[in-house]
DNA sequence: AAGCGCGCCAACCGCGATTTA
DNA sequence: GTAAATCGCGGTTGGCGCGCT
């Protein structure tokens, strides 16, 4: 059953389009609309298959196509949408007016994927790469080894254990900083651009971490330095304008409306896709699309506790009093 | 200057979903 | 209800341009 593939239609031209062909196609569509793509090439006098014409039109000739480099905002939006939707390029394109799914797909594969990898994030899951997380387990081994060592050398036991703990903290901090601010590119994790106050993004803590890490680079932390974390503010509630950063009426809502089923579901949320959480756990295997299929409620969707990631620990870090006991629990 | 490797991106391919007769 | 036709999507390919040796 089915139809003959486009390529089976003998005598039809393939490959790059010439300016003349482009003109014919544009003229025809402007006068008559595309109607049936299958019939279009014959009617327009093009020696192409309908599929090729449709692709050329939708990916290149359409008048509303925005060409040129992707802005920082667009890149951040793509990353966040990809975290939620996975490789649903057409759905992602629906949120970027003037951009085609093909263009976004190409840009993802050639630029953004590498960018995430450089940041130590898995471009599929948007979570820290496993090789980075493995460092955490090695910390436990380090502590264990240190404990064994201290048992045999009782004279320095307390001091060594303390040092090892501090080292563990330091390395954990380093890992977190790599995740949060690799290559000084924190903005990439920020879907709203640089206009947001740091505290909205958790950068307040991040910069404190950075400061402490920097101060540690020449030696271990003092106990007092670490206990400064106890003074960190509890998790800030986001101002409403940041809860819906893209909810400014116009184009995004419109593009959302034209999207497919999944998109509609996303748009129907009271706190819709517009308020994408940073780094939502979502590989194609466990994407929000899948979550939707499992009838996950919006609240569950936005609930960080429903995922199990390093960022869960990060959330704990932000939410709770950070004491030595916390660090011990974290590491153990 | 020539050869080579690599990155980018337009276009193609195959398949599933939807529409039509 | 069913098969064919059509559409649209995501993955992949291949050609071109550019930089390096």
Short mmCIF file of C-alpha atoms (C1' of nucleotides) in Angstrom, two decimals:
data_model
loop_
_atom_site.label_atom_id
_atom_site.label_comp_id
_atom_site.label_asym_id
_atom_site.label_seq_id
_atom_site.Cartn_x
_atom_site.Cartn_y
_atom_site.Cartn_z
CA UNK A 1 0.00 0.00 0.00
CA UNK A 2 1.03 3.61 0.13
CA UNK A 3 2.49 5.65 -2.61
CA UNK A 4 5.51 5.67 -4.77
CA UNK A 5 8.30 7.63 -3.20
CA UNK A 6 9.09 10.96 -4.70
CA UNK A 7 12.42 9.65 -5.94
CA UNK A 8 10.70 6.97 -8.00
CA UNK A 9 9.05 9.53 -10.19
CA UNK A 10 11.33 9.31 -13.17
CA UNK A 11 12.67 12.32 -14.98
CA UNK A 12 12.06 14.73 -12.14
CA UNK A 13 14.89 17.02 -11.22
CA UNK A 14 16.58 16.65 -7.87
CA UNK A 15 19.23 18.60 -6.04
CA UNK A 16 19.75 22.30 -5.52
CA UNK A 17 17.15 24.72 -6.77
CA UNK A 18 18.04 27.34 -9.35
CA UNK A 19 16.91 30.96 -9.00
CA UNK A 20 14.64 30.42 -12.00
CA UNK A 21 12.91 27.51 -10.32
CA UNK A 22 12.56 29.56 -7.17
CA UNK A 23 10.94 32.37 -9.09
CA UNK A 24 8.50 30.05 -10.79
CA UNK A 25 7.52 28.49 -7.49
CA UNK A 26 7.15 31.78 -5.66
CA UNK A 27 5.15 33.33 -8.51
CA UNK A 28 2.83 30.39 -8.69
CA UNK A 29 2.18 30.20 -4.96
CA UNK A 30 1.66 33.94 -4.69
CA UNK A 31 -0.92 33.78 -7.44
CA UNK A 32 -2.67 30.52 -6.70
CA UNK A 33 -1.57 29.33 -3.29
CA UNK A 34 0.09 25.97 -3.06
CA UNK A 35 -3.12 23.94 -3.08
CA UNK A 36 -2.17 20.33 -3.64
CA UNK A 37 1.57 20.00 -3.49
CA UNK A 38 1.31 16.93 -5.61
CA UNK A 39 -0.33 18.83 -8.44
CA UNK A 40 1.64 22.05 -8.02
CA UNK A 41 4.76 21.26 -10.05
CA UNK A 42 2.74 20.29 -13.11
CA UNK A 43 0.54 23.35 -12.84
CA UNK A 44 3.49 25.64 -12.23
CA UNK A 45 5.61 24.06 -14.94
CA UNK A 46 8.30 22.78 -12.64
CA UNK A 47 10.13 19.53 -13.24
CA UNK A 48 10.13 18.70 -9.54
CA UNK A 49 8.10 16.48 -7.30
CA UNK A 50 5.54 18.11 -5.04
CA UNK A 51 7.43 17.14 -1.98
CA UNK A 52 10.53 18.93 -3.17
CA UNK A 53 8.44 22.03 -3.92
CA UNK A 54 6.84 21.97 -0.49
CA UNK A 55 10.21 21.64 1.20
CA UNK A 56 11.73 24.44 -0.83
CA UNK A 57 8.82 26.68 -0.01
CA UNK A 58 8.54 25.93 3.69
CA UNK A 59 12.26 25.92 4.38
CA UNK A 60 13.50 28.67 2.14
CA UNK A 61 11.10 30.66 0.02
CA UNK A 62 8.31 31.45 2.46
CA UNK A 63 8.21 35.24 2.85
CA UNK A 64 8.00 35.16 6.64
CA UNK A 65 11.21 33.25 7.08
CA UNK A 66 13.78 34.96 9.23
CA UNK A 67 17.28 34.27 8.03
CA UNK A 68 20.60 34.94 9.63
CA UNK A 69 22.22 34.06 12.89
CA UNK A 70 20.24 32.88 15.87
CA UNK A 71 20.16 35.45 18.64
CA UNK A 72 21.19 34.55 22.18
CA UNK A 73 17.55 34.66 23.18
CA UNK A 74 16.60 32.28 20.40
CA UNK A 75 19.40 29.91 21.36
CA UNK A 76 18.31 29.88 24.96
CA UNK A 77 14.73 29.33 23.93
CA UNK A 78 15.68 26.42 21.71
CA UNK A 79 17.68 24.80 24.48
CA UNK A 80 14.84 25.11 26.94
CA UNK A 81 12.23 23.97 24.48
CA UNK A 82 14.39 21.03 23.55
CA UNK A 83 14.68 20.13 27.21
CA UNK A 84 10.91 19.93 27.33
CA UNK A 85 9.97 18.68 23.89
CA UNK A 86 12.98 16.68 22.81
CA UNK A 87 13.56 16.43 19.07
CA UNK A 88 10.15 17.82 18.21
CA UNK A 89 11.64 20.32 15.81
CA UNK A 90 8.39 21.48 14.32
CA UNK A 91 6.96 22.10 17.78
CA UNK A 92 10.07 24.02 18.74
CA UNK A 93 9.89 25.97 15.50
CA UNK A 94 6.33 26.92 16.41
CA UNK A 95 7.74 28.97 19.24
CA UNK A 96 10.32 30.74 17.10
CA UNK A 97 8.49 32.84 14.55
CA UNK A 98 10.26 32.92 11.23
CA UNK A 99 12.44 29.92 11.95
CA UNK A 100 11.91 26.57 10.29
CA UNK A 101 12.16 23.18 11.89
CA UNK A 102 14.93 22.27 9.49
CA UNK A 103 16.93 25.34 10.36
CA UNK A 104 16.53 24.74 14.07
CA UNK A 105 17.41 21.09 13.70
CA UNK A 106 20.56 21.97 11.78
CA UNK A 107 21.50 24.63 14.29
CA UNK A 108 20.98 22.24 17.14
CA UNK A 109 23.11 19.55 15.58
CA UNK A 110 25.93 21.85 14.58
CA UNK A 111 26.08 24.36 17.42
CA UNK A 112 23.89 23.87 20.44
CA UNK A 113 24.68 20.20 20.92
CA UNK A 114 28.35 21.01 21.14
CA UNK A 115 27.65 23.93 23.42
CA UNK A 116 25.85 21.69 25.88
CA UNK A 117 28.58 19.09 25.70
CA UNK A 118 31.15 21.74 26.48
CA UNK A 119 29.06 22.70 29.46
CA UNK A 120 29.19 19.14 30.68
CA UNK A 121 25.53 18.58 29.91
CA UNK A 122 24.08 15.69 28.04
CA UNK A 123 22.39 17.18 24.95
CA UNK A 124 19.78 14.43 25.06
CA UNK A 125 18.80 14.59 28.70
CA UNK A 126 19.99 18.11 29.49
CA UNK A 127 21.39 16.72 32.68
CA UNK A 128 24.97 16.67 33.79
CA UNK A 129 26.85 14.02 31.91
CA UNK A 130 27.36 10.76 33.72
CA UNK A 131 31.12 11.08 33.61
CA UNK A 132 30.75 14.25 35.62
CA UNK A 133 28.41 12.63 38.09
CA UNK A 134 30.83 9.77 38.49
CA UNK A 135 33.09 12.21 40.20
CA UNK A 136 30.63 12.29 43.04
CA UNK A 137 30.97 8.57 43.59
CA UNK A 138 34.71 8.91 43.49
CA UNK A 139 34.39 11.40 46.29
CA UNK A 140 32.78 8.74 48.41
CA UNK A 141 35.68 6.45 47.67
CA UNK A 142 38.00 9.22 48.60
CA UNK A 143 36.27 9.61 51.93
CA UNK A 144 36.31 5.88 52.52
CA UNK A 145 39.97 5.71 51.71
CA UNK A 146 40.61 8.58 54.00
CA UNK A 147 38.75 6.87 56.80
CA UNK A 148 40.82 3.72 56.38
CA UNK A 149 43.92 5.79 56.35
CA UNK A 150 42.96 7.66 59.47
CA UNK A 151 42.25 4.43 61.28
CA UNK A 152 45.80 3.34 60.73
CA UNK A 153 47.29 6.67 61.51
CA UNK A 154 45.40 7.69 64.57
CA UNK A 155 47.63 10.59 65.33
CA UNK A 156 46.35 12.59 62.36
CA UNK A 157 42.96 11.00 62.17
CA UNK A 158 40.74 13.92 62.92
CA UNK A 159 42.73 16.31 60.85
CA UNK A 160 42.88 14.10 57.81
CA UNK A 161 39.21 13.34 57.91
CA UNK A 162 38.48 17.00 58.14
CA UNK A 163 40.75 17.70 55.19
CA UNK A 164 39.17 14.97 53.14
CA UNK A 165 35.75 16.33 53.89
CA UNK A 166 36.84 19.76 52.85
CA UNK A 167 38.38 18.34 49.71
CA UNK A 168 35.17 16.57 48.94
CA UNK A 169 33.26 19.77 49.42
CA UNK A 170 35.70 21.59 47.23
CA UNK A 171 35.45 19.05 44.44
CA UNK A 172 31.71 18.98 44.69
CA UNK A 173 31.67 22.73 44.45
CA UNK A 174 33.90 22.51 41.46
CA UNK A 175 31.57 20.05 39.79
CA UNK A 176 28.57 22.21 40.51
CA UNK A 177 30.32 25.25 39.15
CA UNK A 178 31.21 23.36 36.03
CA UNK A 179 27.59 22.48 35.63
CA UNK A 180 26.28 25.90 36.44
CA UNK A 181 28.90 28.15 34.98
CA UNK A 182 31.07 26.29 32.53
CA UNK A 183 33.25 28.46 30.38
CA UNK A 184 31.73 31.48 32.07
CA UNK A 185 28.61 30.92 30.10
CA UNK A 186 25.95 31.13 32.71
CA UNK A 187 23.68 32.94 30.34
CA UNK A 188 23.07 29.81 28.42
CA UNK A 189 21.30 28.35 31.40
CA UNK A 190 19.24 31.42 31.66
CA UNK A 191 16.30 31.28 29.29
CA UNK A 192 15.40 34.88 29.93
CA UNK A 193 18.59 36.57 28.95
CA UNK A 194 20.69 38.70 31.14
CA UNK A 195 17.89 40.99 32.17
CA UNK A 196 16.87 38.87 35.12
CA UNK A 197 18.25 39.53 38.54
CA UNK A 198 20.74 36.94 39.64
CA UNK A 199 18.68 35.80 42.55
CA UNK A 200 15.95 34.66 40.17
CA UNK A 201 18.39 32.32 38.55
CA UNK A 202 20.08 31.11 41.64
CA UNK A 203 23.15 32.91 40.51
CA UNK A 204 23.35 34.56 43.85
CA UNK A 205 24.30 31.26 45.36
CA UNK A 206 26.32 30.42 42.34
CA UNK A 207 28.46 33.49 42.60
CA UNK A 208 28.90 32.82 46.30
CA UNK A 209 29.98 29.35 45.41
CA UNK A 210 32.34 30.76 42.86
CA UNK A 211 33.79 33.15 45.40
CA UNK A 212 34.27 30.42 47.91
CA UNK A 213 35.72 28.13 45.32
CA UNK A 214 38.10 30.83 44.25
CA UNK A 215 39.07 31.47 47.81
CA UNK A 216 39.75 27.80 48.19
CA UNK A 217 41.94 27.49 45.20
CA UNK A 218 44.96 28.08 47.35
CA UNK A 219 43.87 25.86 50.17
CA UNK A 220 41.05 24.14 51.89
CA UNK A 221 38.06 25.93 53.23
CA UNK A 222 37.90 26.93 56.78
CA UNK A 223 34.95 25.65 58.68
CA UNK A 224 33.70 29.19 59.08
CA UNK A 225 33.69 29.82 55.39
CA UNK A 226 31.47 26.91 54.81
CA UNK A 227 29.14 27.74 57.58
CA UNK A 228 28.54 31.03 55.85
CA UNK A 229 26.23 29.06 53.66
CA UNK A 230 23.85 28.77 56.53
CA UNK A 231 23.20 32.42 56.01
CA UNK A 232 22.08 31.92 52.46
CA UNK A 233 18.52 33.00 51.84
CA UNK A 234 15.81 30.45 51.45
CA UNK A 235 14.62 29.81 47.96
CA UNK A 236 13.27 32.97 46.49
CA UNK A 237 9.84 33.02 45.03
CA UNK A 238 9.89 34.25 41.48
CA UNK A 239 8.27 37.55 40.73
CA UNK A 240 5.25 36.94 38.56
CA UNK A 241 6.76 38.62 35.57
CA UNK A 242 9.44 35.97 35.59
CA UNK A 243 6.99 33.18 35.95
CA UNK A 244 5.74 33.99 32.49
CA UNK A 245 8.67 35.53 30.75
CA UNK A 246 7.25 35.06 27.29
CA UNK A 247 3.67 35.62 28.17
CA UNK A 248 3.51 38.96 26.53
CA UNK A 249 0.52 38.38 24.36
CA UNK A 250 1.57 38.49 20.76
CA UNK A 251 3.62 36.24 18.66
CA UNK A 252 4.57 33.47 21.00
CA UNK A 253 1.01 32.84 21.97
CA UNK A 254 0.07 32.90 18.35
CA UNK A 255 2.76 30.50 17.35
CA UNK A 256 1.76 28.32 20.23
CA UNK A 257 -1.77 28.20 18.94
CA UNK A 258 -0.68 26.86 15.62
CA UNK A 259 1.31 24.06 17.12
CA UNK A 260 0.33 20.46 17.32
CA UNK A 261 -1.47 18.50 19.98
CA UNK A 262 1.36 18.37 22.44
CA UNK A 263 1.88 22.06 22.07
CA UNK A 264 -1.74 22.74 22.73
CA UNK A 265 -1.52 20.75 25.91
CA UNK A 266 1.48 22.75 26.93
CA UNK A 267 -0.32 25.98 26.13
CA UNK A 268 -3.36 24.95 28.10
CA UNK A 269 -1.44 24.92 31.34
CA UNK A 270 -2.13 27.72 33.72
CA UNK A 271 1.62 28.03 33.93
CA UNK A 272 2.35 26.90 30.44
CA UNK A 273 5.45 26.28 28.47
CA UNK A 274 6.01 29.97 28.76
CA UNK A 275 7.38 29.37 32.20
CA UNK A 276 9.76 26.66 31.33
CA UNK A 277 11.78 25.60 34.27
CA UNK A 278 15.48 25.67 33.83
CA UNK A 279 16.90 22.37 32.82
CA UNK A 280 13.80 20.31 33.08
CA UNK A 281 14.65 16.69 32.98
CA UNK A 282 13.54 15.52 29.62
CA UNK A 283 15.22 13.20 27.28
CA UNK A 284 13.15 11.98 24.36
CA UNK A 285 12.63 8.96 26.56
CA UNK A 286 11.40 10.88 29.54
CA UNK A 287 10.41 14.15 28.00
CA UNK A 288 7.48 16.24 29.01
CA UNK A 289 5.73 14.82 26.03
CA UNK A 290 5.98 11.46 27.70
CA UNK A 291 4.98 13.01 30.95
CA UNK A 292 1.93 14.40 29.24
CA UNK A 293 1.07 11.00 27.95
CA UNK A 294 1.21 9.75 31.48
CA UNK A 295 -1.20 12.47 32.49
CA UNK A 296 1.24 14.28 34.64
CA UNK A 297 -0.38 17.35 36.07
CA UNK A 298 1.08 20.78 35.58
CA UNK A 299 1.98 20.92 39.22
CA UNK A 300 3.83 17.68 38.99
CA UNK A 301 5.43 18.90 35.85
CA UNK A 302 6.87 21.91 37.51
CA UNK A 303 7.71 20.10 40.67
CA UNK A 304 11.44 19.56 40.79
CA UNK A 305 10.97 16.75 43.24
CA UNK A 306 9.49 14.65 40.48
CA UNK A 307 12.90 14.31 38.93
CA UNK A 308 16.00 12.82 40.30
CA UNK A 309 19.00 14.74 39.20
CA UNK A 310 21.98 16.56 40.42
CA UNK A 311 19.76 19.59 40.30
CA UNK A 312 17.59 17.98 42.90
CA UNK A 313 20.57 18.11 45.16
CA UNK A 314 21.18 21.60 43.97
CA UNK A 315 17.63 22.45 44.93
CA UNK A 316 18.26 20.99 48.34
CA UNK A 317 21.32 23.12 48.54
CA UNK A 318 19.29 26.20 47.84
CA UNK A 319 16.33 25.25 49.95
CA UNK A 320 17.88 23.97 53.08
CA UNK A 321 20.24 25.14 55.62
CA UNK A 322 23.57 24.07 54.35
CA UNK A 323 25.39 22.59 57.24
CA UNK A 324 28.22 20.17 57.45
CA UNK A 325 25.64 17.51 58.12
CA UNK A 326 24.03 18.38 54.83
CA UNK A 327 27.30 18.05 52.98
CA UNK A 328 27.99 14.78 54.70
CA UNK A 329 24.60 13.44 53.67
CA UNK A 330 25.06 14.70 50.17
CA UNK A 331 28.40 13.09 49.72
CA UNK A 332 27.45 9.88 51.40
"C1'" DA B 1 49.08 25.91 -5.39
"C1'" DA B 2 47.20 21.56 -4.40
"C1'" DG B 3 45.31 18.28 -1.38
"C1'" DC B 4 42.88 17.17 2.56
"C1'" DG B 5 39.69 17.36 6.39
"C1'" DC B 6 35.96 19.39 8.53
"C1'" DG B 7 31.77 22.06 9.40
"C1'" DC B 8 27.60 23.77 7.69
"C1'" DC B 9 23.21 23.48 5.66
"C1'" DA B 10 19.95 22.64 1.83
"C1'" DA B 11 17.78 18.88 0.22
"C1'" DC B 12 16.48 14.11 0.22
"C1'" DC B 13 14.49 9.82 2.16
"C1'" DG B 14 11.48 6.97 4.66
"C1'" DC B 15 7.90 6.54 7.64
"C1'" DG B 16 3.71 7.53 10.35
"C1'" DA B 17 -0.45 10.25 10.54
"C1'" DT B 18 -4.21 12.15 8.34
"C1'" DT B 19 -7.41 12.85 4.67
"C1'" DT B 20 -10.05 11.41 0.81
"C1'" DA B 21 -12.66 8.56 -2.30
"C1'" DG C 1 -14.37 -0.06 6.48
"C1'" DT C 2 -10.55 0.13 3.57
"C1'" DA C 3 -7.04 1.37 0.42
"C1'" DA C 4 -4.89 5.06 -1.81
"C1'" DA C 5 -3.29 9.70 -1.77
"C1'" DT C 6 -1.33 13.35 0.57
"C1'" DC C 7 0.98 15.73 4.11
"C1'" DG C 8 4.37 16.57 7.56
"C1'" DC C 9 8.03 15.19 10.47
"C1'" DG C 10 12.65 13.64 11.91
"C1'" DG C 11 16.89 11.52 10.50
"C1'" DT C 12 20.38 11.44 7.13
"C1'" DT C 13 23.11 12.65 3.14
"C1'" DG C 14 26.00 15.06 0.02
"C1'" DG C 15 27.90 19.17 -1.89
"C1'" DC C 16 30.05 23.39 -1.04
"C1'" DG C 17 33.14 26.53 1.21
"C1'" DC C 18 36.78 27.38 4.23
"C1'" DG C 19 40.92 26.71 6.83
"C1'" DC C 20 45.00 24.14 7.51
"C1'" DT C 21 49.11 21.71 6.01
#
